Short mmCIF file of C-alpha atoms in Angstrom, two decimals:
data_model
loop_
_atom_site.label_atom_id
_atom_site.label_comp_id
_atom_site.label_asym_id
_atom_site.label_seq_id
_atom_site.Cartn_x
_atom_site.Cartn_y
_atom_site.Cartn_z
CA MET A 1 0.00 0.00 0.00
CA LYS A 2 1.26 3.42 -0.84
CA ALA A 3 1.15 4.60 2.73
CA LEU A 4 2.37 8.11 2.12
CA MET A 5 -0.31 8.86 -0.44
CA LEU A 6 -2.96 8.02 2.14
CA ILE A 7 -1.15 10.12 4.71
CA LEU A 8 -0.93 13.05 2.35
CA LEU A 9 -4.63 12.74 1.60
CA ALA A 10 -5.48 12.70 5.28
CA LEU A 11 -3.35 15.75 5.91
CA ALA A 12 -4.35 17.92 3.02
CA ALA A 13 -8.02 17.02 3.15
CA THR A 14 -8.30 18.09 6.79
CA ALA A 15 -11.58 16.21 6.82
CA PHE A 16 -12.17 13.82 9.70
CA PRO A 17 -15.42 11.90 9.08
CA ARG A 18 -17.56 11.25 12.14
CA ALA A 19 -20.12 8.68 13.05
CA ALA A 20 -23.57 8.79 11.49
CA GLY A 21 -25.69 11.60 12.85
CA ALA A 22 -22.77 13.97 13.49
CA VAL A 23 -21.93 16.97 11.36
CA ARG A 24 -19.91 15.77 8.41
CA PRO A 25 -17.01 18.13 7.61
CA SER A 26 -16.54 19.48 4.15
CA ALA A 27 -14.15 17.72 1.80
CA GLY A 28 -10.62 19.03 1.81
CA GLU A 29 -8.06 19.70 -0.88
CA PRO A 30 -5.67 17.56 -2.92
CA ALA A 31 -2.54 16.42 -1.14
CA THR A 32 0.74 18.34 -1.29
CA THR A 33 4.08 17.08 -0.04
CA SER A 34 4.80 20.51 1.42
CA ASP A 35 1.90 20.03 3.85
CA VAL A 36 3.62 16.93 5.23
CA GLU A 37 6.93 18.76 5.51
CA SER A 38 5.30 21.74 7.20
CA LEU A 39 3.44 19.58 9.71
CA ALA A 40 6.60 17.59 10.37
CA ALA A 41 8.41 20.83 11.20
CA ILE A 42 5.58 21.91 13.51
CA GLY A 43 5.21 18.46 15.10
CA SER A 44 8.31 18.77 17.28
CA ASN A 45 6.21 20.93 19.62
CA PRO A 46 3.24 18.97 21.08
CA GLU A 47 1.38 22.16 21.99
CA GLN A 48 1.65 23.53 18.46
CA LEU A 49 0.62 20.15 17.00
CA ALA A 50 -2.50 20.22 19.18
CA THR A 51 -3.26 23.72 17.87
CA VAL A 52 -2.93 22.43 14.30
CA ARG A 53 -5.44 19.67 15.02
CA ARG A 54 -7.98 22.10 16.47
CA ALA A 55 -7.45 24.48 13.55
CA ASP A 56 -7.87 21.64 11.02
CA ALA A 57 -11.10 20.56 12.69
CA ALA A 58 -12.46 24.12 12.62
CA PHE A 59 -11.42 24.51 8.97
CA ALA A 60 -13.05 21.23 7.95
CA GLU A 61 -16.32 22.12 9.70
CA GLY A 62 -16.51 25.60 8.19
CA ARG A 63 -15.76 27.55 11.37
CA TRP A 64 -13.62 29.96 9.39
CA ALA A 65 -13.05 32.67 12.02
CA GLU A 66 -11.86 30.14 14.58
CA ALA A 67 -9.66 28.41 12.01
CA ALA A 68 -8.08 31.72 10.95
CA ALA A 69 -7.33 32.64 14.57
CA LEU A 70 -5.81 29.25 15.40
CA PHE A 71 -3.67 29.09 12.25
CA GLY A 72 -2.55 32.67 12.90
CA ALA A 73 -1.29 31.65 16.34
CA LEU A 74 1.15 29.09 14.91
CA PRO A 75 4.84 30.00 14.35
CA THR A 76 6.06 31.23 10.98
CA THR A 77 9.77 31.72 11.63
CA ASP A 78 10.77 28.49 9.88
CA GLU A 79 9.94 28.26 6.17
CA ASP A 80 8.97 24.59 6.32
CA ALA A 81 6.72 25.15 9.33
CA ALA A 82 5.22 28.38 7.98
CA ARG A 83 3.69 27.21 4.70
CA TYR A 84 0.74 25.15 5.95
CA PRO A 85 -0.64 27.48 8.67
CA MET A 86 -0.11 30.62 6.58
CA ARG A 87 -1.92 29.21 3.55
CA ARG A 88 -4.77 27.86 5.68
CA ARG A 89 -5.20 31.25 7.37
CA CYS A 90 -5.27 32.94 3.96
CA GLN A 91 -7.96 30.47 2.80
CA ALA A 92 -10.03 30.81 5.99
CA LEU A 93 -10.07 34.61 5.66
CA THR A 94 -11.07 34.22 2.00
CA GLU A 95 -13.99 32.00 2.99
CA GLN A 96 -15.19 34.80 5.31
CA ASN A 97 -15.08 37.30 2.39
CA LEU A 98 -12.62 39.46 4.34
CA ARG A 99 -10.85 40.58 1.19
CA ASP A 100 -8.29 43.02 2.59
CA ASP A 101 -7.24 40.71 5.42
CA ALA A 102 -7.15 37.70 3.09
CA VAL A 103 -5.01 39.46 0.47
CA LYS A 104 -2.62 40.68 3.17
CA ALA A 105 -2.29 37.18 4.63
CA CYS A 106 -1.80 35.63 1.18
CA TYR A 107 0.92 38.09 0.19
CA ALA A 108 2.68 37.41 3.52
CA LEU A 109 2.70 33.73 2.50
CA LEU A 110 4.29 34.51 -0.87
CA LYS A 111 7.02 36.54 0.83
CA ARG A 112 7.77 33.76 3.30
CA VAL A 113 8.00 30.65 1.10
CA VAL A 114 8.84 29.60 -2.43
CA PRO A 115 5.22 29.42 -3.65
CA GLU A 116 3.69 26.31 -5.14
CA ALA A 117 0.49 25.92 -7.15
CA ALA A 118 -1.68 25.58 -4.02
CA ASP A 119 -0.25 28.79 -2.52
CA LEU A 120 -0.74 30.77 -5.73
CA GLN A 121 -4.34 29.61 -6.13
CA ALA A 122 -5.10 30.83 -2.61
CA VAL A 123 -3.84 34.29 -3.60
CA VAL A 124 -5.98 34.29 -6.78
CA ALA A 125 -9.07 33.39 -4.75
CA ALA A 126 -8.40 36.27 -2.33
CA LEU A 127 -7.82 38.78 -5.14
CA MET A 128 -11.07 37.80 -6.86
CA LEU A 129 -13.28 38.34 -3.81
CA GLY A 130 -16.04 40.91 -4.27
CA SER A 131 -18.75 41.69 -6.79
CA GLY A 132 -18.77 43.41 -10.15
CA ARG A 133 -15.78 43.69 -12.41
CA PRO A 134 -12.49 43.56 -10.47
CA ALA A 135 -9.95 46.37 -10.52
CA ASP A 136 -7.56 46.23 -13.46
CA GLY A 137 -4.55 45.75 -11.16
CA ASP A 138 -6.17 42.84 -9.33
CA LEU A 139 -7.24 41.18 -12.57
CA GLU A 140 -3.78 41.59 -14.09
CA GLN A 141 -2.10 40.17 -10.98
CA ALA A 142 -4.51 37.22 -10.83
CA THR A 143 -3.91 36.48 -14.51
CA LEU A 144 -0.14 36.48 -14.00
CA LEU A 145 -0.49 34.12 -11.06
CA LEU A 146 -2.73 31.86 -13.16
CA ARG A 147 -0.02 31.61 -15.81
CA ARG A 148 2.53 30.75 -13.15
CA ILE A 149 0.26 28.01 -11.78
CA GLU A 150 -0.09 26.67 -15.31
CA GLY A 151 3.69 26.55 -15.61
CA LEU A 152 4.04 24.72 -12.29
CA ASP A 153 1.14 22.24 -12.51
CA PRO A 154 -1.10 22.71 -15.56
CA ASP A 155 -3.27 19.61 -15.04
CA SER A 156 -4.00 20.18 -11.36
CA VAL A 157 -7.10 21.16 -9.44
CA TRP A 158 -5.23 24.30 -8.37
CA PHE A 159 -5.01 25.56 -11.95
CA GLU A 160 -8.66 24.85 -12.72
CA ALA A 161 -9.81 26.39 -9.43
CA ALA A 162 -7.84 29.56 -10.18
CA ARG A 163 -9.42 29.68 -13.65
CA CYS A 164 -12.85 29.42 -12.05
CA ASN A 165 -11.99 32.14 -9.50
CA ILE A 166 -11.27 34.56 -12.32
CA ALA A 167 -14.10 33.39 -14.62
CA GLN A 168 -16.70 33.72 -11.88
CA ARG A 169 -15.62 37.25 -10.96
CA VAL A 170 -15.51 38.56 -14.56
CA GLY A 171 -18.71 36.73 -15.56
CA ASP A 172 -17.15 34.51 -18.22
CA ARG A 173 -19.79 31.76 -18.34
CA ALA A 174 -18.07 29.72 -21.03
CA ALA A 175 -14.78 29.60 -19.09
CA LEU A 176 -16.66 28.86 -15.86
CA ALA A 177 -18.47 25.93 -17.47
CA THR A 178 -15.18 24.55 -18.84
CA CYS A 179 -13.21 24.76 -15.60
CA SER A 180 -16.19 23.51 -13.56
CA ALA A 181 -16.45 20.42 -15.74
CA ARG A 182 -12.72 19.85 -15.35
CA LEU A 183 -12.95 20.25 -11.57
CA ALA A 184 -15.77 17.72 -11.50
CA GLN A 185 -13.39 15.22 -13.09
CA LEU A 186 -10.32 16.05 -10.98
CA ALA A 187 -11.82 16.50 -7.49
CA PRO A 188 -15.61 16.44 -7.39
CA ASP A 189 -15.79 16.48 -3.56
CA SER A 190 -13.08 19.08 -3.00
CA ARG A 191 -13.73 22.31 -1.12
CA LEU A 192 -12.25 24.08 -4.12
CA SER A 193 -14.59 22.42 -6.62
CA ARG A 194 -17.96 22.54 -4.86
CA PRO A 195 -18.82 26.27 -5.13
CA PHE A 196 -17.98 26.40 -8.82
CA LEU A 197 -20.01 23.30 -9.57
CA GLN A 198 -23.00 24.93 -7.88
CA VAL A 199 -22.47 28.17 -9.81
CA ALA A 200 -22.23 26.27 -13.08
CA GLU A 201 -25.42 24.34 -12.29
CA ARG A 202 -27.27 27.56 -11.45
CA SER A 203 -25.99 29.10 -14.66
CA GLU A 204 -27.20 26.09 -16.64
CA ARG A 205 -30.63 26.21 -14.98
CA GLY A 206 -30.82 29.94 -15.65
CA ARG A 207 -30.03 29.38 -19.31
CA TRP A 208 -32.83 26.82 -19.68
CA LEU A 209 -35.21 29.14 -17.78
CA LYS A 210 -34.46 31.97 -20.19
CA LEU A 211 -35.03 29.65 -23.15
CA GLY A 212 -38.35 28.59 -21.62
CA LEU A 213 -39.46 32.18 -21.11
CA LEU A 214 -38.54 33.03 -24.67
CA GLY A 215 -40.54 30.01 -25.83
CA LEU A 216 -43.56 31.11 -23.83
CA LEU A 217 -43.24 34.63 -25.23
CA GLY A 218 -43.14 33.23 -28.76
CA LEU A 219 -46.14 31.07 -28.03
CA GLY A 220 -48.07 34.08 -26.71
CA LEU A 221 -47.28 36.03 -29.84
CA LEU A 222 -48.46 33.10 -31.97
CA VAL A 223 -51.76 32.89 -30.07
CA THR A 224 -52.28 36.64 -30.40
CA LEU A 225 -51.64 36.45 -34.12
CA LEU A 226 -54.08 33.57 -34.54
CA HIS A 227 -56.66 35.46 -32.50
CA ARG A 228 -56.44 38.48 -34.77
CA VAL A 229 -56.49 36.45 -37.97
CA LEU A 230 -59.29 34.14 -36.98
CA ALA A 231 -62.37 35.69 -35.44
CA GLY A 232 -65.21 34.22 -33.45
CA ARG A 233 -65.56 31.23 -31.27
CA ARG A 234 -64.21 28.84 -33.79
CA ALA A 235 -60.95 30.74 -33.97
CA ALA A 236 -60.67 30.75 -30.21
CA THR A 237 -61.39 27.04 -30.12
CA VAL A 238 -58.74 26.36 -32.73
CA ALA A 239 -56.24 28.50 -30.83
CA SER A 240 -57.04 26.76 -27.58
CA ALA A 241 -56.64 23.37 -29.22
CA ALA A 242 -53.31 24.44 -30.72
CA LEU A 243 -52.14 25.73 -27.37
CA LEU A 244 -53.15 22.47 -25.67
CA THR A 245 -51.35 20.46 -28.36
CA LEU A 246 -48.17 22.51 -27.90
CA CYS A 247 -48.29 22.08 -24.12
CA VAL A 248 -48.78 18.32 -24.41
CA SER A 249 -45.94 18.15 -26.91
CA ALA A 250 -43.66 20.16 -24.64
CA SER A 251 -44.55 17.91 -21.71
CA ALA A 252 -43.75 14.80 -23.71
CA SER A 253 -40.43 16.30 -24.84
CA ALA A 254 -39.54 17.08 -21.25
CA GLN A 255 -40.30 13.52 -20.21
CA ASP A 256 -38.18 12.18 -23.06
CA ALA A 257 -35.30 14.42 -21.98
CA THR A 258 -35.44 13.20 -18.38
CA PRO A 259 -32.40 11.00 -17.60
CA PRO A 260 -33.13 7.35 -16.75
CA SER A 261 -31.85 7.94 -13.22
CA ALA A 262 -34.22 10.85 -12.54
CA PRO A 263 -36.61 10.13 -9.65
CA ASN A 264 -40.31 9.48 -10.35
CA PRO A 265 -42.51 11.44 -7.90
CA VAL A 266 -45.32 8.90 -8.16
CA ALA A 267 -43.02 5.96 -7.56
CA GLU A 268 -41.42 7.76 -4.62
CA SER A 269 -44.77 8.43 -2.99
CA SER A 270 -45.84 4.79 -3.32
CA SER A 271 -42.54 3.14 -2.41
CA PRO A 272 -41.91 1.88 1.15
CA ALA A 273 -39.36 3.58 3.45
CA GLN A 274 -37.19 0.48 4.04
CA PRO A 275 -34.76 1.07 1.11
CA ASP A 276 -34.07 4.59 2.42
CA ALA A 277 -33.28 3.21 5.87
CA ALA A 278 -30.97 0.58 4.38
CA GLU A 279 -29.21 3.24 2.33
CA SER A 280 -28.81 5.40 5.45
CA ASP A 281 -27.28 2.46 7.36
CA SER A 282 -24.91 1.80 4.47
CA LYS A 283 -23.79 5.44 4.43
CA ALA A 284 -23.25 5.34 8.18
CA GLU A 285 -21.09 2.22 7.86
CA ASP A 286 -19.07 3.81 5.05
CA SER A 287 -18.55 6.91 7.19
CA GLU A 288 -17.34 4.84 10.14
CA ASP A 289 -15.02 2.78 7.91
CA THR A 290 -13.57 5.97 6.39
CA ALA A 291 -13.08 7.48 9.84
CA THR A 292 -11.26 4.34 11.01
CA ALA A 293 -8.99 4.34 7.94
CA ILE A 294 -8.10 8.02 8.30
CA ASN A 295 -7.47 7.64 12.04
CA ARG A 296 -5.12 4.75 11.26
CA ASP A 297 -3.31 6.88 8.68
CA MET A 298 -3.05 9.77 11.13
CA GLN A 299 -1.46 7.44 13.71
CA LEU A 300 1.04 6.36 11.08
CA LEU A 301 1.68 10.02 10.29
CA GLU A 302 2.39 10.81 13.93
CA THR A 303 4.90 7.95 14.03
CA LEU A 304 6.64 9.29 10.93
CA VAL A 305 6.66 12.82 12.34
CA LEU A 306 8.39 11.55 15.49
CA GLU A 307 11.00 9.74 13.36
CA VAL A 308 11.63 12.85 11.25
CA ASN A 309 11.92 15.08 14.32
CA GLY A 310 14.35 12.63 15.90
CA ALA A 311 16.46 12.63 12.74
CA GLU A 312 16.49 16.44 12.64
CA GLU A 313 17.67 16.58 16.24
CA LEU A 314 20.57 14.28 15.37
CA ILE A 315 21.46 16.53 12.43
CA LYS A 316 21.65 19.50 14.79
CA LYS A 317 24.23 17.50 16.75
CA ASP A 318 26.15 16.65 13.53
CA ASP A 319 25.28 12.97 13.98
CA TRP A 320 24.63 12.29 10.32
CA ARG A 321 25.02 8.53 10.59
CA GLY A 322 22.27 8.32 13.16
CA ALA A 323 20.07 10.68 11.12
CA ILE A 324 20.59 8.60 7.99
CA GLY A 325 19.42 5.49 9.85
CA LYS A 326 16.21 7.20 10.93
CA TYR A 327 15.49 8.61 7.48
CA VAL A 328 16.06 5.18 5.93
CA ASP A 329 13.32 3.84 8.23
CA VAL A 330 11.03 6.71 7.23
CA ILE A 331 11.59 6.09 3.52
CA LYS A 332 10.82 2.39 3.91
CA THR A 333 7.39 3.31 5.27
CA ALA A 334 6.80 6.36 3.09
CA PRO A 335 8.82 6.00 -0.13
CA TYR A 336 7.27 9.13 -1.65
CA PHE A 337 8.50 11.46 1.12
CA VAL A 338 10.73 13.74 -0.95
CA LYS A 339 12.28 15.56 2.00
CA GLY A 340 13.46 12.21 3.38
CA TRP A 341 15.27 11.40 0.13
CA ARG A 342 16.73 14.92 0.10
CA ARG A 343 18.11 14.50 3.60
CA LEU A 344 19.65 11.17 2.60
CA CYS A 345 21.16 12.82 -0.48
CA GLU A 346 22.77 15.39 1.82
CA GLY A 347 23.70 13.04 4.63
CA TYR A 348 25.56 10.53 2.48
CA ALA A 349 27.88 13.36 1.43
CA TYR A 350 28.89 13.85 5.07
CA VAL A 351 29.63 10.16 5.62
CA ASN A 352 31.38 9.76 2.23
CA SER A 353 28.97 7.26 0.65
CA PRO A 354 28.69 8.58 -2.92
CA VAL A 355 26.90 5.55 -4.42
CA GLU A 356 24.06 5.63 -1.88
CA GLY A 357 24.01 9.42 -2.08
CA ALA A 358 23.63 9.40 -5.86
CA HIS A 359 20.70 6.97 -5.56
CA ALA A 360 18.96 9.21 -3.00
CA CYS A 361 19.53 12.32 -5.14
CA ARG A 362 18.05 10.61 -8.19
CA GLN A 363 14.88 9.83 -6.22
CA VAL A 364 14.51 13.56 -5.49
CA LEU A 365 15.12 14.49 -9.13
CA ALA A 366 12.34 12.09 -10.15
CA SER A 367 9.80 14.28 -8.30
CA LYS A 368 8.32 17.60 -9.33
CA GLU A 369 9.89 19.29 -6.29
CA SER A 370 13.52 18.92 -7.31
CA ASN A 371 15.63 22.07 -7.46
CA ALA A 372 19.09 23.32 -8.35
CA TRP A 373 20.57 22.21 -5.01
CA ASP A 374 19.50 18.61 -5.65
CA ARG A 375 21.29 18.60 -9.01
CA ALA A 376 24.43 20.08 -7.51
CA MET A 377 24.46 17.38 -4.81
CA LEU A 378 24.09 14.67 -7.44
CA VAL A 379 27.08 16.16 -9.30
CA HIS A 380 29.13 15.93 -6.09
CA HIS A 381 28.20 12.28 -5.53
CA LEU A 382 28.87 11.35 -9.16
CA LEU A 383 32.32 12.95 -9.16
CA SER A 384 33.18 11.44 -5.75
CA GLY A 385 32.06 7.95 -6.72
CA PRO A 386 34.03 5.08 -8.25
CA ASP A 387 33.05 6.14 -11.77
CA GLY A 388 33.89 9.81 -11.24
CA LYS A 389 36.71 9.78 -13.81
CA LYS A 390 34.71 8.16 -16.60
CA PRO A 391 33.83 10.45 -19.53
CA ALA A 392 30.14 9.44 -19.42
CA THR A 393 29.90 10.29 -15.72
CA ARG A 394 31.56 13.67 -16.19
CA ALA A 395 29.33 14.39 -19.19
CA GLU A 396 26.27 13.70 -17.03
CA ALA A 397 27.70 15.86 -14.25
CA LYS A 398 28.24 18.71 -16.71
CA ASP A 399 24.65 18.50 -17.95
CA LEU A 400 23.34 18.49 -14.38
CA ALA A 401 25.48 21.48 -13.39
CA ASN A 402 24.35 23.48 -16.43
CA ALA A 403 20.73 22.54 -15.71
CA ALA A 404 21.12 23.74 -12.12
CA VAL A 405 22.45 27.10 -13.34
CA ALA A 406 19.61 27.44 -15.85
CA MET A 407 17.03 26.53 -13.20
CA SER A 408 18.27 29.02 -10.58
CA PRO A 409 20.77 31.50 -12.06
CA THR A 410 20.55 33.70 -8.95
CA GLU A 411 21.56 30.87 -6.59
CA ARG A 412 25.03 29.49 -6.04
CA TRP A 413 24.39 25.74 -6.31
CA GLY A 414 24.81 25.31 -10.07
CA TYR A 415 28.04 27.34 -10.06
CA ASP A 416 29.34 25.23 -7.16
CA ALA A 417 28.79 22.11 -9.28
CA GLN A 418 30.44 23.68 -12.32
CA CYS A 419 33.51 24.63 -10.29
CA GLU A 420 33.80 21.19 -8.72
CA LEU A 421 33.80 19.60 -12.16
CA ALA A 422 36.18 22.22 -13.54
CA LEU A 423 38.75 21.52 -10.82
CA LEU A 424 38.75 17.80 -11.56
CA SER A 425 38.86 18.35 -15.33
CA ASP A 426 41.52 21.11 -15.26
CA ASP A 427 38.99 23.34 -17.05
CA PHE A 428 40.37 26.61 -15.72
CA LYS A 429 38.30 28.75 -18.06
CA THR A 430 35.10 27.42 -16.51
CA LEU A 431 36.72 27.61 -13.08
CA LYS A 432 37.35 31.32 -13.48
CA SER A 433 33.81 31.96 -14.75
CA CYS A 434 31.99 30.02 -12.03
CA SER A 435 34.23 31.32 -9.24
CA GLU A 436 33.45 34.89 -10.32
CA GLN A 437 29.74 34.08 -10.16
CA LEU A 438 30.22 32.62 -6.69
CA ASN A 439 32.13 35.73 -5.67
CA ARG A 440 29.05 37.72 -6.65
CA LEU A 441 26.51 35.43 -4.94
CA ALA A 442 28.42 34.18 -1.87
CA PRO A 443 31.55 36.31 -1.42
CA ASP A 444 32.18 35.31 2.22
CA ASP A 445 31.86 31.59 1.77
CA ARG A 446 35.00 29.54 2.41
CA LYS A 447 34.54 27.50 -0.76
CA THR A 448 34.24 30.66 -2.85
CA VAL A 449 37.53 31.98 -1.46
CA ALA A 450 39.28 28.68 -2.15
CA LEU A 451 38.02 28.58 -5.76
CA LEU A 452 39.04 32.18 -6.39
CA PHE A 453 42.47 31.39 -5.00
CA SER A 454 42.82 28.34 -7.28
CA ALA A 455 41.85 30.36 -10.36
CA ALA A 456 44.27 33.18 -9.49
CA LEU A 457 47.07 30.72 -8.78
CA HIS A 458 46.58 28.95 -12.11
CA GLU A 459 46.65 32.24 -14.03
CA LYS A 460 49.75 33.30 -12.04
CA ARG A 461 47.96 36.32 -10.65
CA LEU A 462 50.10 36.04 -7.55
CA ALA A 463 49.26 39.49 -6.22
CA ASP A 464 45.54 38.69 -6.45
CA ALA A 465 46.17 35.34 -4.76
CA GLU A 466 47.96 37.10 -1.92
CA LYS A 467 45.02 39.49 -1.49
CA ILE A 468 42.63 36.55 -1.43
CA ILE A 469 44.64 35.00 1.41
CA GLU A 470 44.40 38.29 3.32
CA ARG A 471 40.67 38.38 2.62
CA ALA A 472 40.31 34.82 3.89
CA GLY A 473 42.16 35.68 7.08
CA ALA A 474 39.93 38.71 7.65
CA ALA A 475 36.86 36.50 7.11
CA GLY A 476 38.00 34.14 9.86
CA MET A 477 39.37 31.18 7.90
CA ASP A 478 41.25 28.72 10.09
CA LYS A 479 45.02 29.04 10.40
CA PRO A 480 45.99 25.65 8.85
CA SER A 481 44.04 26.51 5.68
CA LEU A 482 45.70 29.92 5.47
CA GLU A 483 49.13 28.37 5.90
CA HIS A 484 48.38 25.80 3.20
CA MET A 485 47.30 28.53 0.78
CA SER A 486 50.43 30.53 1.58
CA SER A 487 52.65 27.52 0.93
CA LEU A 488 50.97 26.95 -2.44
CA LEU A 489 51.49 30.60 -3.31
CA ASP A 490 55.15 30.53 -2.31
CA ALA A 491 55.72 27.44 -4.44
CA ARG A 492 54.54 29.35 -7.50
CA ARG A 493 56.80 32.33 -6.97
CA PRO A 494 60.05 32.64 -9.04
CA ALA A 495 63.26 31.51 -7.33
CA LEU A 496 64.68 35.05 -7.00
CA VAL A 497 61.42 36.32 -5.61
CA ARG A 498 61.30 33.46 -3.12
CA LEU A 499 64.90 34.23 -2.17
CA TRP A 500 64.13 37.93 -1.84
CA ARG A 501 61.02 37.24 0.24
CA SER A 502 63.02 34.86 2.43
CA LEU A 503 65.92 37.33 2.83
CA PRO A 504 64.55 38.84 6.05
CA VAL A 505 64.30 35.36 7.50
CA LEU A 506 67.83 34.52 6.38
CA LEU A 507 69.13 37.78 7.79
CA GLY A 508 67.37 37.05 11.03
CA PHE A 509 68.89 33.61 11.26
CA GLY A 510 72.31 35.07 10.34
CA ALA A 511 72.05 37.74 13.01
CA LEU A 512 70.99 35.15 15.55
CA ALA A 513 73.94 32.94 14.58
CA ALA A 514 76.34 35.88 14.88
CA VAL A 515 75.00 36.74 18.31
CA LEU A 516 75.39 33.14 19.40
CA VAL A 517 78.98 33.07 18.11
CA LEU A 518 79.88 36.30 19.86
CA LEU A 519 78.20 35.11 23.03
CA GLY A 520 80.19 31.85 22.87
CA ARG A 521 83.47 33.67 22.35
CA PHE A 522 82.67 36.03 25.24
CA LEU A 523 81.99 33.08 27.53
CA LEU A 524 85.22 31.39 26.45
CA ASN A 525 87.20 34.57 27.16
CA LEU A 526 85.65 34.83 30.60
CA ARG A 527 86.56 31.22 31.31
CA GLY A 528 90.16 31.80 30.13
CA ARG A 529 90.57 34.85 32.32
CA ALA A 530 89.23 33.00 35.30
CA ARG A 531 91.71 30.18 34.70
CA ASN A 532 94.61 32.67 34.39
CA VAL A 533 93.65 34.39 37.63
CA SER A 534 93.54 31.07 39.45
CA GLU A 535 96.98 30.05 38.12
CA SER A 536 98.57 33.38 39.12
CA HIS A 537 97.45 32.84 42.68
#
């Protein structure tokens, strides 16, 4: 059984079915891995986890003000922990039609996390609150967010829900019908789908009502025309007969158009009540079975959260071997937990296990949530592994490094990977380029300084290399590393320069030797005089 998928569904749905007769909470939303990661980050604090449970229950039961207050009380300092409560608060405020508060909360979410499709749809829903045509700025912003959602996850319920948010506000009935039909296929019971399905149904009923009114108007005009053309009782009788024929025909057409599953009022009035009771009992049993299944999944989730929190505590203590063991157990139970694979990808680098690390990194890259850092880590494992010198391995590493740069040109990870490959391949042109980029993005990082020093040393820019050593010392680099860099620099200097730079040391040693010689001669003279004095007496 794909345990994690059930766990994700239980988390993201935030719907906890109850026994028959209780209020049944509204259906939730499609699962996102970030929800699991956010709850795992929150779960280390039992008090905060209890607050999440109360907030989820209020959200599922439509107590929006309570849900917004509870989610707003949760911490947002950590990015992983912040995503879930901040998005839920934004959605709860949107459900209350508190547009200004909802928009403010949604924009705070976008500033705090790297937004995903679910986060962006929440912002679109908040922007499209209100009646009448939206402001041009709001409509433009919502449209831009819709395009971004399409780029992230074009076939998702988030994209279709955002389309419906905009279509409903601007009154685009055709677009609303299209996205509503798509939502009915993707998530018919979702909180996101239900309001648009109802709007589309009302729109459809309204269209048929208008057609019916137009038909009646046309029929009235026809009767009036017949009344004027034909006079007397006979004309009225003919008109009445025609009208009755049209009504009977319309009634028959309506009956023909009724779906086979449509209820028959006569049959319902004459049927006994036992089938309804049996159906009610069946629904109650289904509800209890669903509640049991979700409770079981939530217990499994709590176990996984404890394992993840334990692993994170070990990481804080630099015990990567212990953390790897815990994350391996988590992955065995929940093989689709991307953060677990990412931690293994990172941890195997610390314990020098490149083969296992490369496997973990590839699992992350197989998901939609992979990023530039994941590709850079895979490059490190490939180059550190037993096949690191093979041309095919280095070609793959080069493609991954370039892909990381293209994916996030304003982050350092792709350039780190390029420089690592350049050092092993003696590609000093690339080394200079990537080290300059790192100098722009992470000037104080120790690795950046080392790469800049290597590039300067190779190009025999010895003065620049010396300045880099001074810069490293000012930045707090450890003394052994500084001494090693200085020794490499001295080895590259010309012989005369090395001799000239060592002249003060030689002079110092010479002066010390001269002093020692003079001191020895002075002591010998004193000893000789003492011996002479003793002999004269």
